[in-house]
């Protein structure tokens, strides 16, 4: 294990001292770049002409550019991860509200939610969820798609040429391109 040395005093630094920040735990690439820049002494004009000083300056410039690139990549990764975490949180909330939407659909089917205050509340809830990207999956009369439909029953039919959804037993939902729940359907299949 290497021992840290205080650059100002030239003395060993106690790693257990809470007032001392090591370079490893100090922060991101930007603070490391600032530390490099602050530690560089600008050579006098007579020394600039010498090859070793220009080589050192070029090396420091390359180090700084590399740290800057690392910092930019770090920021992009953090922003991307933050966006994904936000989307996952929204999807979690939408998934938890799907049973409520099932109850609203059942109430509409049975005629319990036609008019009145609860119908207005149900409509407001559905509108609010739509603003967060929740969409019903098209089901009745469309071609059967196993990526968004779950076939519970198949019925032969002379009226169809391809597998077609004839009835929805439970609505399916998606958010953007992500399927939250496949629609459970009855599929009309061509007679043989």
Short mmCIF file of N, CA, C and O in Angstrom, two decimals, residues 21 27 116 131 159 170 172:
data_model
loop_
_atom_site.label_atom_id
_atom_site.label_comp_id
_atom_site.label_asym_id
_atom_site.label_seq_id
_atom_site.Cartn_x
_atom_site.Cartn_y
_atom_site.Cartn_z
N UNK A 21 -8.59 14.76 2.26
CA UNK A 21 -9.26 14.11 1.14
C UNK A 21 -8.21 13.53 0.21
O UNK A 21 -7.30 14.23 -0.22
N UNK A 27 -13.36 13.25 -5.97
CA UNK A 27 -14.49 13.63 -6.79
C UNK A 27 -14.34 13.16 -8.21
O UNK A 27 -13.73 12.15 -8.50
N UNK A 116 -72.26 10.60 -13.95
CA UNK A 116 -72.11 10.94 -12.55
C UNK A 116 -70.68 11.25 -12.16
O UNK A 116 -69.76 11.24 -13.00
N UNK A 131 -51.28 11.01 -20.19
CA UNK A 131 -50.22 12.03 -20.27
C UNK A 131 -48.87 11.44 -19.91
O UNK A 131 -47.84 11.98 -20.31
N UNK A 159 -65.37 -16.12 -41.53
CA UNK A 159 -65.32 -14.70 -41.87
C UNK A 159 -63.91 -14.12 -41.93
O UNK A 159 -63.75 -12.97 -42.32
N UNK A 170 -59.51 -9.10 -21.40
CA UNK A 170 -58.86 -8.13 -20.49
C UNK A 170 -57.98 -7.24 -21.34
O UNK A 170 -57.16 -7.72 -22.13
N UNK A 172 -55.10 -4.81 -22.72
CA UNK A 172 -53.66 -4.75 -22.60
C UNK A 172 -53.22 -3.30 -22.68
O UNK A 172 -53.93 -2.44 -23.23
#
